[in-house]
Short mmCIF file of C-alpha atoms in Angstrom, two decimals:
data_model
loop_
_atom_site.label_atom_id
_atom_site.label_comp_id
_atom_site.label_asym_id
_atom_site.label_seq_id
_atom_site.Cartn_x
_atom_site.Cartn_y
_atom_site.Cartn_z
CA MET A 129 74.57 131.26 120.94
CA SER A 130 73.00 127.91 119.92
CA LEU A 131 71.72 127.37 116.45
CA ASP A 132 68.46 125.29 115.96
CA GLN A 133 69.32 122.34 113.92
CA ARG A 134 65.88 121.87 112.56
CA LEU A 135 65.30 125.69 111.67
CA LEU A 136 68.78 125.65 109.73
CA ARG A 137 68.02 122.30 107.67
CA ASP A 138 64.23 123.72 107.05
CA SER A 139 65.79 126.99 105.81
CA LEU A 140 68.47 125.51 103.63
CA GLY A 141 65.53 123.39 102.28
CA GLN A 142 64.23 126.80 100.74
CA PHE A 143 66.87 126.61 98.07
CA ALA A 144 65.20 125.03 95.36
CA THR A 145 67.88 122.31 93.65
CA GLY A 146 68.15 119.95 91.04
CA VAL A 147 68.73 116.37 91.87
CA CYS A 148 71.77 114.40 91.07
CA VAL A 149 72.99 110.85 91.30
CA VAL A 150 76.60 110.42 91.60
CA THR A 151 77.90 107.24 90.09
CA ALA A 152 81.05 105.35 90.57
CA SER A 153 82.88 102.10 90.08
CA ALA A 154 85.97 102.01 92.43
CA PRO A 155 88.67 98.85 93.06
CA GLY A 156 87.06 96.59 95.55
CA PHE A 157 83.25 98.02 94.98
CA ALA A 158 80.59 97.14 92.53
CA PRO A 159 79.24 100.09 90.70
CA PHE A 160 77.13 102.30 92.76
CA GLY A 161 75.16 105.61 93.28
CA MET A 162 74.25 108.19 95.65
CA THR A 163 71.70 110.87 95.38
CA VAL A 164 72.86 114.30 96.12
CA ASN A 165 71.42 117.88 95.77
CA SER A 166 74.64 119.44 97.09
CA PHE A 167 76.03 120.00 93.27
CA ALA A 168 77.35 123.32 91.90
CA SER A 169 79.60 124.37 89.18
CA VAL A 170 82.94 125.88 89.93
CA SER A 171 84.99 126.82 87.20
CA LEU A 172 84.63 126.81 83.29
CA GLU A 173 88.28 126.73 82.61
CA PRO A 174 89.49 124.19 84.01
CA PRO A 175 86.22 122.69 83.98
CA LEU A 176 85.35 121.87 87.67
CA VAL A 177 82.35 120.99 89.56
CA LEU A 178 81.77 120.21 93.27
CA TRP A 179 79.47 117.98 95.50
CA SER A 180 79.46 117.05 99.18
CA LEU A 181 79.50 113.72 100.81
CA ARG A 182 78.41 113.24 104.25
CA ASN A 183 81.23 111.75 106.20
CA ASP A 184 79.19 108.97 107.88
CA SER A 185 77.60 107.90 104.43
CA GLU A 186 77.72 104.34 103.67
CA CYS A 187 79.22 105.23 100.26
CA PHE A 188 82.23 107.12 101.80
CA ASP A 189 84.94 104.55 101.74
CA ALA A 190 84.11 103.75 98.06
CA PHE A 191 83.93 107.29 96.78
CA LEU A 192 87.26 107.80 98.63
CA ALA A 193 88.74 104.92 96.61
CA ALA A 194 87.35 106.22 93.11
CA LYS A 195 89.37 108.16 91.10
CA HIS A 196 86.38 108.64 88.85
CA TYR A 197 82.71 109.36 89.13
CA THR A 198 79.90 110.63 87.26
CA VAL A 199 77.51 113.41 88.26
CA ASN A 200 73.98 112.71 86.70
CA VAL A 201 71.57 115.27 86.44
CA LEU A 202 67.93 113.79 86.87
CA SER A 203 65.12 114.19 84.94
CA GLN A 204 61.08 114.23 86.28
CA ASP A 205 60.88 110.80 85.08
CA GLN A 206 63.84 109.65 87.32
CA ILE A 207 61.95 109.74 90.79
CA GLY A 208 62.50 106.31 91.34
CA GLN A 209 66.18 106.45 91.01
CA SER A 210 66.41 109.46 92.99
CA ASN A 211 64.48 107.75 95.88
CA LYS A 212 66.46 104.29 95.63
CA PHE A 213 69.65 106.10 95.78
CA ALA A 214 68.82 108.39 98.55
CA GLY A 215 68.15 105.44 100.83
CA LYS A 216 69.95 103.39 103.18
CA ASP A 217 71.77 100.44 102.03
CA ASP A 218 70.61 100.40 98.16
CA HIS A 219 73.24 102.09 96.47
CA ALA A 220 74.21 99.14 93.86
CA LEU A 221 73.42 100.03 90.04
CA ALA A 222 71.90 97.24 88.09
CA GLN A 223 73.42 96.49 84.77
CA THR A 224 70.39 98.18 83.07
CA GLU A 225 70.50 101.41 84.86
CA TYR A 226 73.71 102.59 83.21
CA ARG A 227 76.49 102.35 80.52
CA THR A 228 80.24 102.65 81.14
CA GLY A 229 81.56 105.80 80.27
CA THR A 230 84.75 106.89 78.59
CA SER A 231 86.26 107.30 82.33
CA GLY A 232 85.33 103.99 83.10
CA SER A 233 82.84 105.14 85.36
CA PRO A 234 78.96 104.35 85.22
CA VAL A 235 76.95 106.87 83.26
CA LEU A 236 73.01 106.65 84.18
CA ARG A 237 70.84 105.79 81.20
CA ASN A 238 68.13 108.83 80.52
CA ALA A 239 69.77 111.61 82.89
CA LEU A 240 69.16 114.84 81.38
CA CYS A 241 73.19 115.31 81.44
CA SER A 242 75.93 113.31 82.86
CA MET A 243 79.49 114.74 83.77
CA GLU A 244 82.32 112.30 84.27
CA CYS A 245 84.85 113.64 86.45
CA GLU A 246 88.27 112.76 87.58
CA THR A 247 88.60 113.65 91.39
CA TRP A 248 90.73 117.16 91.52
CA ARG A 249 90.52 118.27 95.25
CA ARG A 250 88.75 117.07 98.63
CA TYR A 251 88.15 119.64 101.29
CA ASP A 252 86.88 119.07 104.92
CA GLY A 253 83.49 120.57 105.25
CA GLY A 254 82.62 119.89 108.72
CA ASP A 255 80.38 117.06 108.73
CA HIS A 256 80.85 116.53 105.06
CA LEU A 257 83.47 116.02 102.43
CA ILE A 258 83.58 118.38 99.55
CA LEU A 259 84.67 116.74 96.47
CA VAL A 260 85.52 119.10 93.68
CA GLY A 261 86.08 117.03 90.19
CA ARG A 262 87.47 118.08 86.89
CA VAL A 263 84.93 117.20 83.89
CA ILE A 264 86.38 115.18 81.40
CA ALA A 265 83.43 113.94 79.21
CA VAL A 266 79.72 115.42 79.05
CA ASP A 267 76.68 113.82 77.83
CA LYS A 268 73.58 115.87 77.19
CA ARG A 269 69.98 114.80 76.53
CA PRO A 270 68.19 117.04 73.92
CA THR A 271 64.82 117.11 75.79
CA GLY A 272 63.51 116.55 79.29
CA LYS A 273 62.38 118.29 82.37
CA PRO A 274 64.82 118.70 85.23
CA LEU A 275 63.97 116.70 88.74
CA VAL A 276 63.55 119.98 91.22
CA PHE A 277 63.78 119.50 95.10
CA HIS A 278 61.99 122.24 97.20
CA GLY A 279 61.01 122.17 100.99
CA GLY A 280 61.48 118.77 101.18
CA MET A 281 59.59 117.61 98.33
CA TYR A 282 59.77 117.07 94.30
CA ARG A 283 58.39 120.05 92.60
CA GLU A 284 57.44 120.75 88.70
CA LEU A 285 58.73 123.85 86.98
CA ARG A 286 56.01 125.15 84.77
#
């Protein structure tokens, strides 16, 4: 039986998600970021989170070289950053977009929250690599609304 890829993609898009930009600074690479919506919590003890990286991503080699990265959960007012880092060939972070976190990894300014992670495990996930990170530092903004994605579009919580 053959599965209709478009139908699967559209069906997966019915799951509303938050939007994250994962940022890192790896040896041989300028600080960079990539938009993802494949983020999930795994464990509180130890503190683990995961996200998925497409095997043919322009950032693949850079994330493989990175020992640390930051998962930045975006707010509604960060649609521009979401769009920028979702595109091809535009993953460089401007110095004004981030601060350097305790892990040495870039942390986006004005994100709802940022979780600095140390790479814990990597797993084959078909056409993606699943990265599990141990959270080593957290920064949370006291206010703001999340950037939500559903059905191929940004949405607003009411």
